[in-house]
Short mmCIF file of C-alpha atoms and ligand atoms in Angstrom, two decimals:
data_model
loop_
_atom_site.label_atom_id
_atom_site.label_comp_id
_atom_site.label_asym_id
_atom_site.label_seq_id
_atom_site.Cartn_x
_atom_site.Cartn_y
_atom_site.Cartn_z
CA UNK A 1 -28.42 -12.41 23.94
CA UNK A 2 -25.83 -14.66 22.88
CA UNK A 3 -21.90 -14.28 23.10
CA UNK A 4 -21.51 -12.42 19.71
CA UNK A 5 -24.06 -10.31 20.30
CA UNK A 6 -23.46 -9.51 23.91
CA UNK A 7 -20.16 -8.29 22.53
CA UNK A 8 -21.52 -5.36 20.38
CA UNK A 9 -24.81 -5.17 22.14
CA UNK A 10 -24.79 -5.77 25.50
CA UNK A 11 -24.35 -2.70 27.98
CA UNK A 12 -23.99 -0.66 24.63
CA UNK A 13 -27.00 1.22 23.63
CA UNK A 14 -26.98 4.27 21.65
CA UNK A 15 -25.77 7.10 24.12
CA UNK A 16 -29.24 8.80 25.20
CA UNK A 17 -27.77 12.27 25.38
CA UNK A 18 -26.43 12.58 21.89
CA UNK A 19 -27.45 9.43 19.92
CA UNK A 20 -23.84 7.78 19.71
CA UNK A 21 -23.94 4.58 18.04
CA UNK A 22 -20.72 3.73 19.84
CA UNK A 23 -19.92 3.83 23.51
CA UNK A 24 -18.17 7.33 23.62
CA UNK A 25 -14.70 7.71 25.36
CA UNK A 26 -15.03 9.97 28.44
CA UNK A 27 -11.83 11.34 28.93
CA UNK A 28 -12.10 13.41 32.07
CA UNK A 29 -10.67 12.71 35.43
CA UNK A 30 -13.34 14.05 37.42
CA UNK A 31 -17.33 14.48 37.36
CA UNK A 32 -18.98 18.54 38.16
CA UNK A 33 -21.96 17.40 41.35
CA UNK A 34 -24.75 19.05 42.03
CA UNK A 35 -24.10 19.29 45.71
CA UNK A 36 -21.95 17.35 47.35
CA UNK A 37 -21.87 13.69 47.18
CA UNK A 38 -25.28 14.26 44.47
CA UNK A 39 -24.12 12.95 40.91
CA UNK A 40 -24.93 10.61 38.57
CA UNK A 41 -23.00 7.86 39.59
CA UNK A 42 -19.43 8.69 38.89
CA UNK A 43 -17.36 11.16 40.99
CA UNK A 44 -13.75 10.33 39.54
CA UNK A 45 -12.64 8.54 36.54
CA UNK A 46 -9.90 6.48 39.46
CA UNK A 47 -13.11 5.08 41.45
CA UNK A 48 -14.98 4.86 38.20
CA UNK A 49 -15.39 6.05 34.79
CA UNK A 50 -18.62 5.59 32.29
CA UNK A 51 -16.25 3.79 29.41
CA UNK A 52 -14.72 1.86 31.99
CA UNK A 53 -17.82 1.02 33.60
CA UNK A 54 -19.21 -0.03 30.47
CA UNK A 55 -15.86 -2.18 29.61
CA UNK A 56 -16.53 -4.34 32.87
CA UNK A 57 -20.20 -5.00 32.15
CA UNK A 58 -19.33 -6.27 28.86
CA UNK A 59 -16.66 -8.27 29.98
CA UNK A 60 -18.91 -9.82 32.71
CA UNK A 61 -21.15 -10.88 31.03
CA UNK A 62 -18.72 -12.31 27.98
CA UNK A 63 -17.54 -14.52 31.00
CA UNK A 64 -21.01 -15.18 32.61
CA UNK A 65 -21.11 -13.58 35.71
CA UNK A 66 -21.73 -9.97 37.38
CA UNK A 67 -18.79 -8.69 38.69
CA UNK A 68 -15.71 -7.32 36.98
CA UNK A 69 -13.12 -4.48 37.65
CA UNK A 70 -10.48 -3.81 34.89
CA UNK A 71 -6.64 -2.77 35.61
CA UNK A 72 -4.02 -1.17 34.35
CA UNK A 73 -2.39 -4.34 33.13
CA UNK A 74 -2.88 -7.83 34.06
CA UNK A 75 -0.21 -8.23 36.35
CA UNK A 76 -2.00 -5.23 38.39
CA UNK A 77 -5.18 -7.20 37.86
CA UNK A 78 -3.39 -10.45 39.49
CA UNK A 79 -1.60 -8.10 42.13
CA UNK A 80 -4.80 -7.22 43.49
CA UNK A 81 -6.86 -10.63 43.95
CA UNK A 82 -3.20 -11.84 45.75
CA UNK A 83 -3.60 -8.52 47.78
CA UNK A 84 -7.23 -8.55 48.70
CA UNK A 85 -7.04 -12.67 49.46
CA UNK A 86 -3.75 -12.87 50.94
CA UNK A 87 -2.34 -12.22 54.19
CA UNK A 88 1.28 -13.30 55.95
CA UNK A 89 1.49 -16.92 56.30
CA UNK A 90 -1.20 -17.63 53.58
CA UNK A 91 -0.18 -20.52 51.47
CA UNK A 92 -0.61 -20.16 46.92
CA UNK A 93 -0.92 -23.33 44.83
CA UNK A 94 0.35 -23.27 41.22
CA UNK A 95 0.34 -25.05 38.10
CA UNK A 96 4.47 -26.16 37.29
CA UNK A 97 4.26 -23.78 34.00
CA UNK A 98 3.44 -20.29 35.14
CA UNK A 99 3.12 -16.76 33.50
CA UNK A 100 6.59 -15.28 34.30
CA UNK A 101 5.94 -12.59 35.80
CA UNK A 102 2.92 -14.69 38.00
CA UNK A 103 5.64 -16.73 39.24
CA UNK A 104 7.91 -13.14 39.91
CA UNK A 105 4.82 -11.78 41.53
CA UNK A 106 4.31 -14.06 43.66
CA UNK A 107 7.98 -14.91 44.75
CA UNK A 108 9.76 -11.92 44.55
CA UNK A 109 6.57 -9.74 45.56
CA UNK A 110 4.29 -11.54 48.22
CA UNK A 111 6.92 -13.93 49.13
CA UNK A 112 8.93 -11.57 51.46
CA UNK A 113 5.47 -10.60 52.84
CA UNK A 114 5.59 -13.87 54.21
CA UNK A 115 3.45 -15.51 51.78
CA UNK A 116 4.23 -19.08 50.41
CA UNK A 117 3.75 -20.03 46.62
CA UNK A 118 3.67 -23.68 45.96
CA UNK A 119 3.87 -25.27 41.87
CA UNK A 120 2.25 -28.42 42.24
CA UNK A 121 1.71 -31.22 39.81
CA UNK A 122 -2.26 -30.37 39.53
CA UNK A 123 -3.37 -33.06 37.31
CA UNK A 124 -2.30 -35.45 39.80
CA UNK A 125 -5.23 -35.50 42.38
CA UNK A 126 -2.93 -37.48 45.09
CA UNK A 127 -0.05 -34.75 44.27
CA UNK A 128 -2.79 -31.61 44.65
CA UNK A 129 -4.83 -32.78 47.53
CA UNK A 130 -1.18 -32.58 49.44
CA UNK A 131 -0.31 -29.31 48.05
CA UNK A 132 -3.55 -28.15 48.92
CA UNK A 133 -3.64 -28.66 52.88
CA UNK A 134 -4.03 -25.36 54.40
CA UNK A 135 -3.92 -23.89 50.79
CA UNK A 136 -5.80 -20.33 50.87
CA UNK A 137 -5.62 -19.81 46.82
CA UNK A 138 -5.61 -22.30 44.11
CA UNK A 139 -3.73 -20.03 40.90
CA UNK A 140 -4.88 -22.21 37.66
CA UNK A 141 -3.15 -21.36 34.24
CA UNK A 142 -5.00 -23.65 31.62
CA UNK A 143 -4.00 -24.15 28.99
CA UNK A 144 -0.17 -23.25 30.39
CA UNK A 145 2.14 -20.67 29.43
CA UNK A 146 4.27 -22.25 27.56
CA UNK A 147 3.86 -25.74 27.04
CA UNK A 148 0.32 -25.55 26.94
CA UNK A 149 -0.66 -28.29 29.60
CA UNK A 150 -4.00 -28.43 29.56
CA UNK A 151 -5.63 -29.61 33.66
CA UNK A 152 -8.99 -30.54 34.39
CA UNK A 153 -10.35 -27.10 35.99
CA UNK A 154 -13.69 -28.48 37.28
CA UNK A 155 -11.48 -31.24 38.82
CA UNK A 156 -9.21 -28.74 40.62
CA UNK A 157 -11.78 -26.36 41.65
CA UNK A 158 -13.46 -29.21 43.34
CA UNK A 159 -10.43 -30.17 44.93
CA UNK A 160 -9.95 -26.59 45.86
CA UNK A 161 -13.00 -25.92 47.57
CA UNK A 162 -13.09 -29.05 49.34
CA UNK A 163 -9.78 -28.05 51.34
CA UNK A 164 -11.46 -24.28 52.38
CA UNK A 165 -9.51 -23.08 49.16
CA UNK A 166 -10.52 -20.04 46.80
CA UNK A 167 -10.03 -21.34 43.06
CA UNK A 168 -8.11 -18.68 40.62
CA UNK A 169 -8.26 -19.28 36.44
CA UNK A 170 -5.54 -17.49 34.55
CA UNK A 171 -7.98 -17.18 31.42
CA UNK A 172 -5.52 -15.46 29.27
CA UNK A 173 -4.86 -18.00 26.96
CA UNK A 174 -7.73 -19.37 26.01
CA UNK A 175 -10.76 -16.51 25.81
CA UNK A 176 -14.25 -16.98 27.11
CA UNK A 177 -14.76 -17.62 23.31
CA UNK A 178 -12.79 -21.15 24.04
CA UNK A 179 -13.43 -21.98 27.98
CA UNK A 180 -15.93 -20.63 30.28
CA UNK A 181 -14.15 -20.94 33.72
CA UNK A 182 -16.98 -20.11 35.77
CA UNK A 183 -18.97 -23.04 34.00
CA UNK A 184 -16.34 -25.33 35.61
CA UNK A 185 -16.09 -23.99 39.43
CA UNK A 186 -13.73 -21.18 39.18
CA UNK A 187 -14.34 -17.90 42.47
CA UNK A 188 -12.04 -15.59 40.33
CA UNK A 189 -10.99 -15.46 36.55
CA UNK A 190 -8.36 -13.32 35.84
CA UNK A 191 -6.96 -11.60 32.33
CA UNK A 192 -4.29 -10.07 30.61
CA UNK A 193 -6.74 -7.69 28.72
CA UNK A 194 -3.56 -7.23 26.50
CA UNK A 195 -3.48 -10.28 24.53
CA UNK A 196 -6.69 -12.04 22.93
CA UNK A 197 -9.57 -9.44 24.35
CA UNK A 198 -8.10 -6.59 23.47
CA UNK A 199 -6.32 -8.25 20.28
CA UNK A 200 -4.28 -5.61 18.40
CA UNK A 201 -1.55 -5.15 20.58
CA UNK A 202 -1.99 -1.67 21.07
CA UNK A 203 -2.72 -1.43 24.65
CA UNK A 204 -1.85 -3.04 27.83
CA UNK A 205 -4.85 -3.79 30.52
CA UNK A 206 -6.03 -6.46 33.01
CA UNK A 207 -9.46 -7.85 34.14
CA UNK A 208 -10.82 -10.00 37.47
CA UNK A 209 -13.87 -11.22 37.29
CA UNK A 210 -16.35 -13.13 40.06
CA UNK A 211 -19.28 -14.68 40.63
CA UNK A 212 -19.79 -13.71 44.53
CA UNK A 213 -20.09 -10.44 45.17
CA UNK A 214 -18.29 -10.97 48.77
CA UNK A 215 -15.13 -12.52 46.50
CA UNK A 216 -15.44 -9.46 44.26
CA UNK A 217 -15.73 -6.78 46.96
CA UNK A 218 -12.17 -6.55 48.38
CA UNK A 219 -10.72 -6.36 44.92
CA UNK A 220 -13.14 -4.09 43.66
CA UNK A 221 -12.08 -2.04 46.84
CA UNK A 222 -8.27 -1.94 45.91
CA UNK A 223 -9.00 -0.85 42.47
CA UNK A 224 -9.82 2.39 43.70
CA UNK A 225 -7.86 2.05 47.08
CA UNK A 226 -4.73 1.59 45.09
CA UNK A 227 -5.16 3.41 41.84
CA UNK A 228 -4.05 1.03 38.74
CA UNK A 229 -6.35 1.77 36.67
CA UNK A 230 -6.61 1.87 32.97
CA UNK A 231 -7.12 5.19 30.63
CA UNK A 232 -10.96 5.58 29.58
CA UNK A 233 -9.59 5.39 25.96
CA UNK A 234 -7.84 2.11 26.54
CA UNK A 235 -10.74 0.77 27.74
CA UNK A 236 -12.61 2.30 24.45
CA UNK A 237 -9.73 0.51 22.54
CA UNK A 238 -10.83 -2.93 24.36
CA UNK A 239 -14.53 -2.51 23.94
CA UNK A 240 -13.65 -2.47 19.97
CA UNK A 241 -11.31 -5.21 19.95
CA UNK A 242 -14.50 -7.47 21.70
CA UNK A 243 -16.59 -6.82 19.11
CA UNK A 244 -14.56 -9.41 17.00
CA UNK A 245 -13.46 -11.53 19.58
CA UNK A 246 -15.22 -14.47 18.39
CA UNK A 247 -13.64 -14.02 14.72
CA UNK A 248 -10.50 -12.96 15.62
CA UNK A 249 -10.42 -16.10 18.12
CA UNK A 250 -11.69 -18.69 15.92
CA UNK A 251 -9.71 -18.06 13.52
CA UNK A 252 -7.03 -18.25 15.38
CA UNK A 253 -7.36 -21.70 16.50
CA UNK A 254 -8.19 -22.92 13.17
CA UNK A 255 -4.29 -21.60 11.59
CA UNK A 256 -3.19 -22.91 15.23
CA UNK A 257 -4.29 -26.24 14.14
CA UNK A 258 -3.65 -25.81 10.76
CA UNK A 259 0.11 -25.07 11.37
CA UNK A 260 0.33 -27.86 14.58
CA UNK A 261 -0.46 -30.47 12.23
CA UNK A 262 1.90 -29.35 9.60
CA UNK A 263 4.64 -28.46 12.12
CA UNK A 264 4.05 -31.77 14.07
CA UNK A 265 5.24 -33.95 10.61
CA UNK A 266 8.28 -31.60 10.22
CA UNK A 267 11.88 -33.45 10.64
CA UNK A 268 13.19 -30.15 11.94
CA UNK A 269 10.57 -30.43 15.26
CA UNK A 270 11.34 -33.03 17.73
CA UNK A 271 7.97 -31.79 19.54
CA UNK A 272 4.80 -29.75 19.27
CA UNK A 273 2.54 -28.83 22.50
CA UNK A 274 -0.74 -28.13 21.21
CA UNK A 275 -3.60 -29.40 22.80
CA UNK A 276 -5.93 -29.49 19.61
CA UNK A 277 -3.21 -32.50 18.46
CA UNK A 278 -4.45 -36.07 19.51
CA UNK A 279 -0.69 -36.98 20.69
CA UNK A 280 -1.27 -33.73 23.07
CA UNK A 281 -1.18 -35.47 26.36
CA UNK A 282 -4.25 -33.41 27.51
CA UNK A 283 -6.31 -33.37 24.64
CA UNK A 284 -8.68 -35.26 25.83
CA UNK A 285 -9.92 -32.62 28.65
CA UNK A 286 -9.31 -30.15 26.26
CA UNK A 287 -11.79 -31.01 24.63
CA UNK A 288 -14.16 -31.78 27.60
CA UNK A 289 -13.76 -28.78 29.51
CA UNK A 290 -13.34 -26.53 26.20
CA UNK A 291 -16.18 -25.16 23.37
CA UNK A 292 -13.90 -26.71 20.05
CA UNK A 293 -11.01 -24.14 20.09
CA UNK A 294 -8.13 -25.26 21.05
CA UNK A 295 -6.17 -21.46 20.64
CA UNK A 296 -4.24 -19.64 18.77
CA UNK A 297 -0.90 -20.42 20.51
CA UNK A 298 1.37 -23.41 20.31
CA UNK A 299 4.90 -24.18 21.49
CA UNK A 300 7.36 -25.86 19.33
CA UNK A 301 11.30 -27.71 20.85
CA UNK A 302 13.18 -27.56 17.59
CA UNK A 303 16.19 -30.15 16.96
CA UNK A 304 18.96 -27.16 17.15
CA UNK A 305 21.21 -25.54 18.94
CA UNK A 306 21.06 -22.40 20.90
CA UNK A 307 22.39 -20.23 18.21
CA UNK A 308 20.15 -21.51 15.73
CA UNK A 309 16.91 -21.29 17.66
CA UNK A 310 18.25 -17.60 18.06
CA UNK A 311 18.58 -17.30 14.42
CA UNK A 312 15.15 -19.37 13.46
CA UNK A 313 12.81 -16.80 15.93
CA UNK A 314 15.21 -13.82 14.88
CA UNK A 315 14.61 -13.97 10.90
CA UNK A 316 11.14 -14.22 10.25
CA UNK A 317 9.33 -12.57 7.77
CA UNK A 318 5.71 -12.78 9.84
CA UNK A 319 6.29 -13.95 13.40
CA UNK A 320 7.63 -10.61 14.63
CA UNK A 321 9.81 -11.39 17.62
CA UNK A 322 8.56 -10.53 21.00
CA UNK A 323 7.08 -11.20 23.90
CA UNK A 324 2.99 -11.24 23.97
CA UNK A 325 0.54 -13.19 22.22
CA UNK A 326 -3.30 -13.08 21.20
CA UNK A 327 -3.13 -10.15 18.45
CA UNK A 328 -3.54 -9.75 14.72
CA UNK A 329 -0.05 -10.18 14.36
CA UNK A 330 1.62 -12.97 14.55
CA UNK A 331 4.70 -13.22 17.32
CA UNK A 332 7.13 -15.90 18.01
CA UNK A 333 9.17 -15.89 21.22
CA UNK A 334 12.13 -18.04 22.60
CA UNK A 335 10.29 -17.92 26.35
CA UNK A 336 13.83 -19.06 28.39
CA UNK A 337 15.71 -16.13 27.30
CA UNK A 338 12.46 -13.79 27.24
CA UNK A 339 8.97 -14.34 28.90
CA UNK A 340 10.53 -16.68 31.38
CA UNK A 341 13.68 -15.48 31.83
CA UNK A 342 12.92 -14.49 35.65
CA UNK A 343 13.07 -17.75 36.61
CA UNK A 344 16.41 -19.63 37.66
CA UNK A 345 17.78 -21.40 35.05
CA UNK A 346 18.05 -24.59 37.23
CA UNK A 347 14.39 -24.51 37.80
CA UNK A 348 13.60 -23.89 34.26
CA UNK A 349 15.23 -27.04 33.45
CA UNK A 350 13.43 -28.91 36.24
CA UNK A 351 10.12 -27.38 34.45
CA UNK A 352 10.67 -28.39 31.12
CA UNK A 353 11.51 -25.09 29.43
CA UNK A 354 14.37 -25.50 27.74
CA UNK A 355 16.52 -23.20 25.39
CA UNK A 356 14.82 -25.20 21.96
CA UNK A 357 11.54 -24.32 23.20
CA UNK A 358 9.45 -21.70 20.80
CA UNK A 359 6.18 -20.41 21.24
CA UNK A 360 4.54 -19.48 18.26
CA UNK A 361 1.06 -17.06 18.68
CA UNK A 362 -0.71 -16.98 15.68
CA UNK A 363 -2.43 -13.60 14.23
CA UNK A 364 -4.99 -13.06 11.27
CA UNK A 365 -2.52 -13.14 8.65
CA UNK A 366 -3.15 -15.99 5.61
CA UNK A 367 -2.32 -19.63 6.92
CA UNK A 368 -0.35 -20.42 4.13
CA UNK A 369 1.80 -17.51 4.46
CA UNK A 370 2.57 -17.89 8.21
CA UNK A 371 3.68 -21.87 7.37
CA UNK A 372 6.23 -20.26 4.32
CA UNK A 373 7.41 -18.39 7.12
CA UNK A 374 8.42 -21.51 9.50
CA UNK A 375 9.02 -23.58 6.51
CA UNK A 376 11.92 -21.21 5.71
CA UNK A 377 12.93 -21.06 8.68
CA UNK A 378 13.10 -24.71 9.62
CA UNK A 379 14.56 -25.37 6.26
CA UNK A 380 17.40 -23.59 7.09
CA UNK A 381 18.36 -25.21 10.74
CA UNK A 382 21.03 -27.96 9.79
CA UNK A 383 18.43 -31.03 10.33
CA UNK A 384 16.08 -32.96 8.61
CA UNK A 385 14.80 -30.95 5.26
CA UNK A 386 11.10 -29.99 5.89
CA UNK A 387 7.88 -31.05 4.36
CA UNK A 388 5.79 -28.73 5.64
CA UNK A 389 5.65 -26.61 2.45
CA UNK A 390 4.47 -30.10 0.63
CA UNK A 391 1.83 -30.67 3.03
CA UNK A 392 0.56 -27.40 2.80
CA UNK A 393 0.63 -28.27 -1.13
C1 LIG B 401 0.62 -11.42 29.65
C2 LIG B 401 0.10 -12.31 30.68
C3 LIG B 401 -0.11 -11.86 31.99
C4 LIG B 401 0.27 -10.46 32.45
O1 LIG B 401 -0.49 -9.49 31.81
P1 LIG B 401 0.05 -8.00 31.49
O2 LIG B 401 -1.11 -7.39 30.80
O3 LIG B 401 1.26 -8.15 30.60
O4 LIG B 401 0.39 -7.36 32.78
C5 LIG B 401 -0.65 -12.75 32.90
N1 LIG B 401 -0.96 -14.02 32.56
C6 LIG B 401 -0.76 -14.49 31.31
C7 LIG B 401 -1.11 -15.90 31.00
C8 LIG B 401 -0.23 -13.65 30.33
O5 LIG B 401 -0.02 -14.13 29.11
#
């Protein structure tokens, strides 16, 4: 079976005791034995759950591999690969741009545990074989949230396992419809079930995946030793959303590009991050280490001034404002005063995220309506009149 059709085939035949065409949600917490400890493989939905069950095989084998145990939300996914891996004095690596609430987790969290977190300059091989000495984890986000910097994962993982290290990939961004992390060395591959595989924000859930079953079993462990698991209908909600991954995703990139290009000629935008544009400094591995997509999110700095970047993502007719990404809809976010807004202004700045910065996550709605949208918007910050309308003609 191929990708598409693993999505609405795979781990989904007709339920045998009624003929359901569609995985059925089985809402019950726990499961009636026949004597004790004699069932039929599920005991209580917390340990496991037949619509969860069939959620991770699904999503397993979307991402190529065997093992995966689905949360409550991603940040419960992450929580438990840094609690199952990690002990006091362990040392995290980081790409500079990090999820938020990664970079809370892991500060604010594991840090008074005694563990260290580390954002090092991973595309420089001298700068990451440094950070790396005596490194236990290596936590990959590529492309990055939100500048999209784009690293060479095969490159890091190398690097990674060479120093003893276990290699993490944030996959969130980019799908296993546009990067297969596994294909390039990752142990783990973590997701925010929320955005892109779930799609319609309607539901918040996480996913870790692995290859090695000895990787896998500690995490698998705390998903039931811990308890944040998701609902049986979320995960029914999820296993509907995969069935048009692919579409949803690839189209997706394509108004991503679309609107990059446009936005990229624009006199209000001193600077687009998208990694699908040739000026994107890591286009190049981007399209190496990905399958064509480049995603459906891109980050814009806008030549204005606090209060009108507050007014340009406030007053639009299609980018809803808020915080997420990866569904129908289309959002727009200022990610300083937002998404990012846990870390210290001063170290923002040192990272590159400043107040100008807007990420833009494109949904399904019609191209040429989501450029009106910025076109308007743009138009009406006190710079350079747009052309973006013209060039979309
Ligand atoms: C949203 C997000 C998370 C956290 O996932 P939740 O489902 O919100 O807990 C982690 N990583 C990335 C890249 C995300 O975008």
């Amino acid at each position: 079976m191929r990708f598409d059709t693993l999505a609405i085939h795979f781990a989904q035949d007709p339920d045998p005791s009624t003929g359901a065409l569609v995985t059925p949600i089985v809402q019950t917490s726990t499961f009636v034995q026949e004597s004790p400890g004699v069932h039929k493989g599920f005991d209580y939905t917390r340990t496991n759950n037949p619509t969860r069950s069939t959620l991770e095989r699904v999503l397993a084998a979307l991402e190529g591999v065997d093992h995966c145990a689905v949360f409550a939300s991603g940040l419960a996914a992450e929580n438990a690969i840094l609690q199952a891996l990690l002990r006091p004095g362990d040392r995290v690596v980081t790409t500079p741009d990090l999820y938020g609430g990664t970079f809370r987790l892991l500060r604010q969290v594991f840090g008074p545990l005694g563990v260290t977190a580390v954002q090092a300059d991973v595309g420089d091989p001298e700068a990451l074989e440094a950070a790396l000495l005596g490194a236990r984890l290596l936590w990959l986000e590529s492309p990055t949230n939100p500048r999209l910097q784009v690293y060479d994962i095969a490159a890091a993982c190398e690097a990674a396992h060479r120093h003893g290290a276990l290699a993490v990939v944030d996959n969130t961004f980019a799908s296993p419809v546009n990067q297969k992390p596994f294909e390039l060395g990752a142990d783990l591959v973590v997701h925010s079930v929320t955005k892109y595989l779930a799609g319609h924000s309607d539901l918040i859930q996480g996913a870790v995946l692995a290859r090695d079953p000895a990787v896998f079993q500690p995490v698998k462990f705390l998903q039931n030793a811990t308890g944040a698991v998701p609902s049986p209908f979320d995960c029914w909600l999820t296993l509907r959303g995969l069935k048009t991954l692919s579409l949803r995703v690839e189209r997706q990139n394509a108004t991503a590009f679309f609107l990059a290009h446009r936005l990229e000629r624009d006199g209000a935008v001193a600077r687009v991050h998208y990694p699908g544009l040739p000026s994107h400094p890591g286009h190049d591995i981007a399209v190496r280490q990905g399958r064509g997509g480049f995603g459906g999110v891109l980050s814009v700095e806008l030549r204005a001034d606090a209060a009108d970047v507050r007014r340009f993502v406030s007053e639009r007719r299609y980018f809803k404002l808020g915080e997420s990404l990866g569904g129908v809809k289309s959002l727009v976010c200022q990610p300083a005063t937002m998404t990012h807004a846990s870390i210290p202004p001063e170290e923002r700045r040192r990272l590159g995220l400043p107040d100008t910065l807007v990420r833009l996550s494109v949904g399904l709605e019609d191209p040429r309506d989501l450029a009106e949208d910025l076109e308007e918007g743009l138009r009406a910050l006190p710079s350079a009149p747009s052309d973006l309308l013209a060039a979309v003609g």
